[in-house]
Short mmCIF file of C-alpha atoms in Angstrom, two decimals:
data_model
loop_
_atom_site.label_atom_id
_atom_site.label_comp_id
_atom_site.label_asym_id
_atom_site.label_seq_id
_atom_site.Cartn_x
_atom_site.Cartn_y
_atom_site.Cartn_z
CA MET G 1 56.74 -7.25 87.98
CA SER G 2 54.44 -9.71 86.19
CA LEU G 3 52.03 -8.01 83.75
CA TRP G 4 49.15 -9.74 86.18
CA MET G 5 50.89 -8.55 88.74
CA THR G 6 50.67 -5.08 87.69
CA ILE G 7 46.89 -5.52 86.86
CA ILE G 8 45.77 -6.55 90.12
CA THR G 9 48.44 -4.29 91.86
CA ALA G 10 46.42 -1.02 89.97
CA SER G 11 42.61 -2.87 89.94
CA VAL G 12 42.83 -3.43 93.34
CA ALA G 13 44.07 0.35 94.88
CA VAL G 14 41.93 2.11 92.67
CA LEU G 15 38.58 -0.15 94.07
CA ALA G 16 40.81 0.30 97.36
CA LEU G 17 40.05 4.73 96.67
CA LYS G 18 36.72 3.65 95.22
CA LEU G 19 35.97 2.29 99.12
CA ILE G 20 37.92 5.06 101.08
CA GLY G 21 34.88 7.31 100.00
CA TYR G 22 32.84 5.36 101.86
CA VAL G 23 34.51 5.32 105.39
CA VAL G 24 36.21 8.72 105.54
CA PRO G 25 34.52 11.30 107.02
CA ARG G 26 32.62 13.98 105.44
CA SER G 27 34.04 16.68 106.11
CA PHE G 28 37.87 15.55 103.98
CA GLY G 29 36.40 15.62 100.48
CA GLU G 30 35.14 18.47 101.74
CA HIS G 31 37.73 20.20 102.33
CA PRO G 32 38.15 23.20 99.50
CA THR G 33 42.47 21.77 99.01
CA VAL G 34 40.92 18.33 98.63
CA GLN G 35 38.67 19.27 95.53
CA ASN G 36 40.49 21.04 94.13
CA ALA G 37 43.87 19.33 94.24
CA SER G 38 41.96 15.97 92.91
CA SER G 39 40.18 17.86 90.36
CA ILE G 40 43.86 19.53 89.31
CA LEU G 41 44.96 15.99 89.53
CA THR G 42 42.92 14.45 86.78
CA ILE G 43 43.49 17.39 84.66
CA ALA G 44 47.21 17.49 84.40
CA LEU G 45 46.91 13.41 84.61
CA LEU G 46 44.96 13.20 81.00
CA ALA G 47 47.02 16.65 79.47
CA SER G 48 49.95 14.56 80.00
CA LEU G 49 48.54 10.86 78.35
CA VAL G 50 46.83 12.98 75.22
CA THR G 51 51.08 14.32 74.81
CA THR G 52 52.09 10.68 76.10
CA GLN G 53 49.80 9.11 73.52
CA THR G 54 49.97 11.68 70.88
CA LEU G 55 54.26 11.51 70.47
CA GLY G 56 55.81 8.67 72.71
CA SER G 57 57.57 6.32 70.36
CA ALA G 58 60.09 3.36 71.24
CA THR G 59 63.03 6.47 71.13
CA GLY G 60 60.64 8.64 73.14
CA PHE G 61 58.97 11.05 70.64
CA ALA G 62 58.16 10.60 67.13
CA LEU G 63 56.03 13.38 64.65
CA ASP G 64 53.27 11.03 63.27
CA ALA G 65 50.20 10.93 61.82
CA ARG G 66 48.84 10.87 65.19
CA VAL G 67 49.65 14.54 65.09
CA VAL G 68 46.81 14.94 63.23
CA ALA G 69 44.96 13.21 64.10
CA ILE G 70 44.79 14.70 67.61
CA VAL G 71 44.30 18.20 65.77
CA LEU G 72 40.81 16.70 64.09
CA ALA G 73 39.36 14.92 67.25
CA GLY G 74 40.14 18.16 68.79
CA VAL G 75 37.50 20.43 66.51
CA LEU G 76 35.62 17.10 66.84
CA LEU G 77 35.16 18.20 70.54
CA TRP G 78 34.99 21.22 69.44
CA LEU G 79 32.14 20.88 67.16
CA ARG G 80 30.56 18.67 70.42
CA ALA G 81 30.83 14.94 68.47
CA PRO G 82 29.95 12.07 71.14
CA PHE G 83 32.84 10.54 72.62
CA ILE G 84 32.67 7.87 69.75
CA VAL G 85 32.38 9.54 67.39
CA VAL G 86 35.94 11.14 68.68
CA VAL G 87 37.57 7.89 69.23
CA ILE G 88 36.79 6.20 65.82
CA ALA G 89 38.08 9.58 63.22
CA GLY G 90 41.06 9.49 65.13
CA ALA G 91 41.31 5.83 64.37
CA ALA G 92 40.55 6.66 60.37
CA SER G 93 42.12 9.74 59.86
CA ALA G 94 45.33 7.93 61.04
CA ALA G 95 44.66 4.90 59.33
CA VAL G 96 43.52 6.87 55.82
CA LEU G 97 47.26 9.48 56.09
CA ARG G 98 49.76 5.75 57.07
CA ALA G 99 47.69 3.64 53.83
CA THR G 100 47.70 6.44 51.64
CA GLY G 101 51.95 6.90 52.60
CA LEU G 102 51.27 10.62 53.36
CA MET G 103 52.89 9.89 56.96
CA PRO G 104 54.20 7.46 59.42
CA MET D 1 6.10 5.65 87.14
CA ASP D 2 5.98 9.26 87.22
CA ALA D 3 6.83 12.10 85.55
CA THR D 4 10.83 12.89 87.40
CA THR D 5 11.07 8.52 87.78
CA ARG D 6 11.02 8.36 84.44
CA ARG D 7 13.52 10.97 83.64
CA THR D 8 15.72 9.70 85.98
CA VAL D 9 15.84 5.99 84.28
CA SER D 10 16.06 7.29 80.88
CA MET D 11 19.03 9.63 81.35
CA GLY D 12 20.54 6.61 83.46
CA LEU D 13 20.70 4.14 80.42
CA GLY D 14 21.44 6.69 77.87
CA VAL D 15 24.42 7.73 80.19
CA SER D 16 24.82 3.95 80.68
CA LEU D 17 24.43 3.02 76.77
CA ALA D 18 26.41 5.85 75.26
CA VAL D 19 29.17 4.94 77.53
CA SER D 20 29.11 1.29 77.39
CA MET D 21 29.83 2.04 73.31
CA TYR D 22 33.23 2.96 74.63
CA GLY D 23 33.95 -0.02 76.20
CA VAL D 24 34.64 -1.21 72.82
CA SER D 25 37.48 1.14 72.15
CA PHE D 26 39.00 0.30 75.59
CA GLY D 27 39.31 -3.30 74.34
CA ALA D 28 40.53 -3.45 70.87
CA LEU D 29 43.50 -0.70 72.81
CA SER D 30 44.00 -3.38 75.57
CA VAL D 31 44.87 -6.34 73.41
CA ALA D 32 46.42 -4.20 70.93
CA SER D 33 48.90 -2.78 74.25
CA GLY D 34 50.05 -6.10 74.37
CA LEU D 35 47.77 -7.00 77.21
CA ASP D 36 45.95 -10.38 76.43
CA VAL D 37 41.89 -11.07 76.79
CA TRP D 38 41.20 -12.17 80.67
CA GLN D 39 43.92 -8.77 81.20
CA THR D 40 41.63 -6.51 79.06
CA GLN D 41 38.20 -8.04 81.10
CA VAL D 42 39.58 -7.57 84.77
CA LEU D 43 40.83 -4.44 84.16
CA SER D 44 37.04 -4.05 83.75
CA LEU D 45 35.75 -6.74 85.57
CA LEU D 46 37.65 -5.55 88.69
CA MET D 47 39.37 -1.86 88.16
CA PHE D 48 35.71 -0.62 86.21
CA SER D 49 36.97 3.49 85.79
CA GLY D 50 37.94 3.96 82.91
CA GLY D 51 40.56 7.05 82.92
CA SER D 52 42.56 4.41 85.57
CA GLN D 53 41.63 1.60 82.74
CA PHE D 54 42.56 3.47 79.53
CA ALA D 55 46.10 4.99 82.38
CA VAL D 56 46.88 1.45 82.57
CA ILE D 57 46.81 0.15 78.94
CA GLY D 58 49.33 3.22 77.63
CA LEU D 59 51.48 3.49 79.80
CA VAL D 60 52.22 -1.16 79.06
CA ALA D 61 51.94 -0.49 75.72
CA ALA D 62 55.30 2.43 76.46
CA GLY D 63 57.09 -0.75 77.57
CA ALA D 64 55.82 2.29 81.03
CA SER D 65 58.00 0.21 84.45
CA GLY D 66 54.72 -1.42 86.07
CA PHE D 67 55.18 0.80 88.84
CA SER D 68 54.14 4.31 86.66
CA ALA D 69 51.17 2.17 85.69
CA ILE D 70 49.96 1.07 89.17
CA ALA D 71 50.66 4.87 90.32
CA SER D 72 48.84 6.14 87.38
CA ALA D 73 46.01 4.73 87.84
CA ALA D 74 46.15 5.00 91.22
CA LEU D 75 45.90 8.93 90.54
CA LEU D 76 43.46 8.96 88.68
CA GLY D 77 40.75 7.11 90.71
CA VAL D 78 41.42 9.99 93.44
CA ARG D 79 38.74 11.53 92.34
CA ASN D 80 36.37 8.28 92.68
CA THR D 81 36.95 8.82 96.75
CA LEU D 82 35.70 12.12 96.41
CA TYR D 83 32.58 11.51 94.38
CA ALA D 84 32.47 8.17 96.59
CA VAL D 85 32.31 11.01 100.14
CA THR D 86 29.65 12.67 98.32
CA ILE D 87 27.41 10.32 97.14
CA ALA D 88 28.00 7.42 100.04
CA PRO D 89 24.57 9.65 102.11
CA THR D 90 21.96 9.11 99.30
CA VAL D 91 22.96 5.64 99.28
CA GLY D 92 21.78 3.97 101.72
CA GLY D 93 23.01 1.60 104.47
CA GLY D 94 24.35 -2.31 104.89
CA PHE D 95 27.66 -3.63 104.16
CA TRP D 96 27.67 -5.28 100.97
CA ARG D 97 25.40 -2.26 99.72
CA ARG D 98 27.81 -0.10 99.91
CA ILE D 99 30.64 -2.81 99.02
CA VAL D 100 29.51 -2.48 95.69
CA ALA D 101 28.40 1.18 95.56
CA GLY D 102 31.65 1.41 95.98
CA HIS D 103 33.02 -0.55 92.83
CA TRP D 104 30.68 1.58 90.62
CA THR D 105 31.34 5.50 92.45
CA ILE D 106 32.74 6.70 89.02
CA ASP D 107 32.44 10.03 86.57
CA GLU D 108 29.09 8.91 85.07
CA SER D 109 26.83 7.48 87.77
CA THR D 110 28.25 10.48 89.91
CA ALA D 111 27.47 12.39 87.57
CA VAL D 112 23.52 11.01 86.99
CA SER D 113 23.10 10.58 91.21
CA ILE D 114 24.04 14.28 91.40
CA ALA D 115 21.81 16.55 88.70
CA GLN D 116 18.58 14.80 90.09
CA ASP D 117 16.54 16.69 92.60
CA ASP D 118 15.24 14.67 95.66
CA VAL D 119 17.40 11.79 97.60
CA ARG D 120 15.03 9.30 96.07
CA HIS D 121 15.67 9.63 92.84
CA LYS D 122 19.90 10.63 93.26
CA ARG D 123 19.54 6.90 94.23
CA LEU D 124 17.45 5.63 91.50
CA GLY D 125 20.09 7.81 89.30
CA PHE D 126 23.14 5.93 91.26
CA TRP D 127 22.14 2.40 90.73
CA ILE D 128 20.17 1.98 87.26
CA THR D 129 23.36 3.69 85.86
CA GLY D 130 26.22 1.85 87.71
CA ALA D 131 24.70 -1.22 86.96
CA GLY D 132 24.05 -0.34 83.77
CA ILE D 133 27.30 0.85 83.07
CA PHE D 134 28.98 -1.71 84.68
CA VAL D 135 27.08 -5.17 82.62
CA GLY D 136 27.11 -2.82 79.27
CA TRP D 137 30.85 -1.44 79.44
CA ASN D 138 32.05 -5.45 80.54
CA LEU D 139 30.59 -7.20 77.95
CA MET D 140 31.91 -4.07 75.27
CA THR D 141 35.06 -4.48 76.29
CA PHE D 142 34.89 -8.36 75.70
CA VAL D 143 33.60 -7.42 72.03
CA GLY D 144 36.18 -5.39 71.22
CA ALA D 145 38.93 -7.46 72.82
CA ILE D 146 37.82 -10.47 71.08
CA LEU D 147 37.72 -7.76 67.52
CA GLY D 148 40.80 -6.21 68.55
CA ASP D 149 42.82 -10.11 68.63
CA ALA D 150 41.85 -10.82 64.87
CA LEU D 151 43.28 -7.29 63.71
CA GLY D 152 46.47 -8.11 63.47
CA ASP D 153 49.35 -4.89 63.16
CA VAL D 154 47.10 -2.01 64.66
CA ARG D 155 48.75 0.92 63.25
CA ALA D 156 47.72 -0.03 60.15
CA TYR D 157 44.38 0.74 61.77
CA GLY D 158 45.69 3.96 63.10
CA LEU D 159 44.79 2.39 66.77
CA ASP D 160 46.69 4.67 68.39
CA ALA D 161 46.01 7.58 67.72
CA ALA D 162 43.37 6.29 68.08
CA ALA D 163 44.26 6.40 72.30
CA ALA D 164 44.98 9.58 72.37
CA ALA D 165 41.71 10.55 70.76
CA ALA D 166 40.84 8.97 73.71
CA PHE D 167 42.10 10.18 76.58
CA LEU D 168 41.32 14.10 74.37
CA GLY D 169 37.83 12.77 74.71
CA LEU D 170 37.82 12.18 78.62
CA LEU D 171 39.69 15.63 79.99
CA TRP D 172 37.72 17.93 77.39
CA PRO D 173 35.26 17.67 80.20
CA ARG D 174 36.97 19.05 81.99
CA LEU D 175 38.47 22.06 80.32
CA SER D 176 36.18 24.46 81.41
CA GLY D 177 37.37 28.31 82.84
CA ARG D 178 40.79 29.61 82.25
CA ASP D 179 42.60 27.34 85.08
CA PRO D 180 42.12 23.81 83.99
CA ILE D 181 43.01 25.11 80.33
CA ALA D 182 46.76 26.48 81.47
CA ILE D 183 47.23 23.43 84.34
CA ALA D 184 46.54 20.91 81.30
CA VAL D 185 48.83 23.09 78.34
CA VAL D 186 52.32 22.80 81.91
CA ALA D 187 51.01 19.07 82.28
CA ALA D 188 51.03 18.51 78.25
CA VAL D 189 54.75 20.92 78.13
CA VAL D 190 56.14 19.10 80.91
CA THR D 191 55.02 15.78 78.72
CA ALA D 192 56.54 16.76 75.88
CA TRP D 193 59.86 18.02 77.38
CA ALA D 194 60.49 14.40 79.45
CA LEU D 195 59.26 12.09 77.24
CA PRO D 196 62.70 12.12 74.93
CA SER D 197 64.78 12.05 78.07
CA LEU D 198 63.13 10.00 81.08
CA PRO D 199 62.09 6.45 81.49
CA PRO D 200 58.78 5.36 79.91
CA GLY D 201 55.49 6.00 82.50
CA VAL D 202 58.10 8.68 84.78
CA PRO D 203 57.00 12.30 82.75
CA VAL D 204 53.80 11.42 83.25
CA LEU D 205 54.14 11.68 86.69
CA VAL D 206 56.17 14.57 86.62
CA ALA D 207 53.83 16.55 84.72
CA ALA D 208 50.91 15.49 87.43
CA ALA D 209 53.63 17.12 89.95
CA VAL D 210 54.63 19.54 88.27
CA GLY D 211 50.32 20.20 87.28
CA LEU D 212 49.71 19.56 91.27
CA VAL D 213 52.01 22.53 92.30
CA ALA D 214 51.23 24.74 88.89
CA GLY D 215 47.56 24.65 89.36
CA LEU D 216 47.44 24.68 93.45
CA TRP D 217 49.28 28.18 93.10
CA LEU D 218 46.78 29.31 90.56
CA LYS D 219 44.28 29.23 92.94
CA ARG D 220 46.39 30.50 95.32
CA GLY D 221 44.40 33.43 97.68
CA ARG D 222 41.13 31.92 95.52
CA PRO D 223 38.23 30.82 96.91
#
């Protein structure tokens, strides 16, 4: 599948999911199991994406400067730092560790 | 403008400004992941949902199949369906108005809307936040994509670590209570276990399935 195909298909799917919410009966969205499943799915996917982005590599798995960056990001979030500060600190810490040769 | 309206407007604009700022990081990370400036911009214009957009570029960068990228983006987009159901009655009628409202139904516009006390302010909060983020997020995406294009080797700038931090930032507000933390830990452990053995993109889908089963099991018998 070409990259453009992936981008357009994924975008249309996400847009369609939003629009569906305006036509399904209200009772469906208010069903507790549906609400639970939706919030569980969001948490599980985001946690998995954090892990993939921190440990994933061309060979499958790698421990490098990203691990230090994610720990720092966690500490900053715990201290209620704004999102943009967390993202920049994550990038900066990994960049410094690599520039100084401390970690790959 | 009365005090309540002023509060709604400033809340909507404040949220829009904050969210738009990290459109820069999305734009830069997207071109670092191998998308061009136009592909990056189409994601912000058409998909317009931060979590799903980051999922697509993260999985493309990891070399995942198109199917994994599409499935992950769609699964993350399911919550928008529920937001739409919740706020549909407050948005008002008209076909085109509902199409635009649907497009702008995201975490932040929903959050600002439901935080207001009456229907008039709920509607105002939704439209201000939706429009503010749509314009700001797309402008900042473009800025980030142009900047990212000029950067070159992105690992040297730690942009791969920035993506990890961005996902953690999206996850963090949802980790309130024991169950969400347990679900996140299960999904993370399953992913780490699956990364070396399964093709790129597949661990995310496996973790979503295991997380869903674990989460529903934790919740059994409780309201």
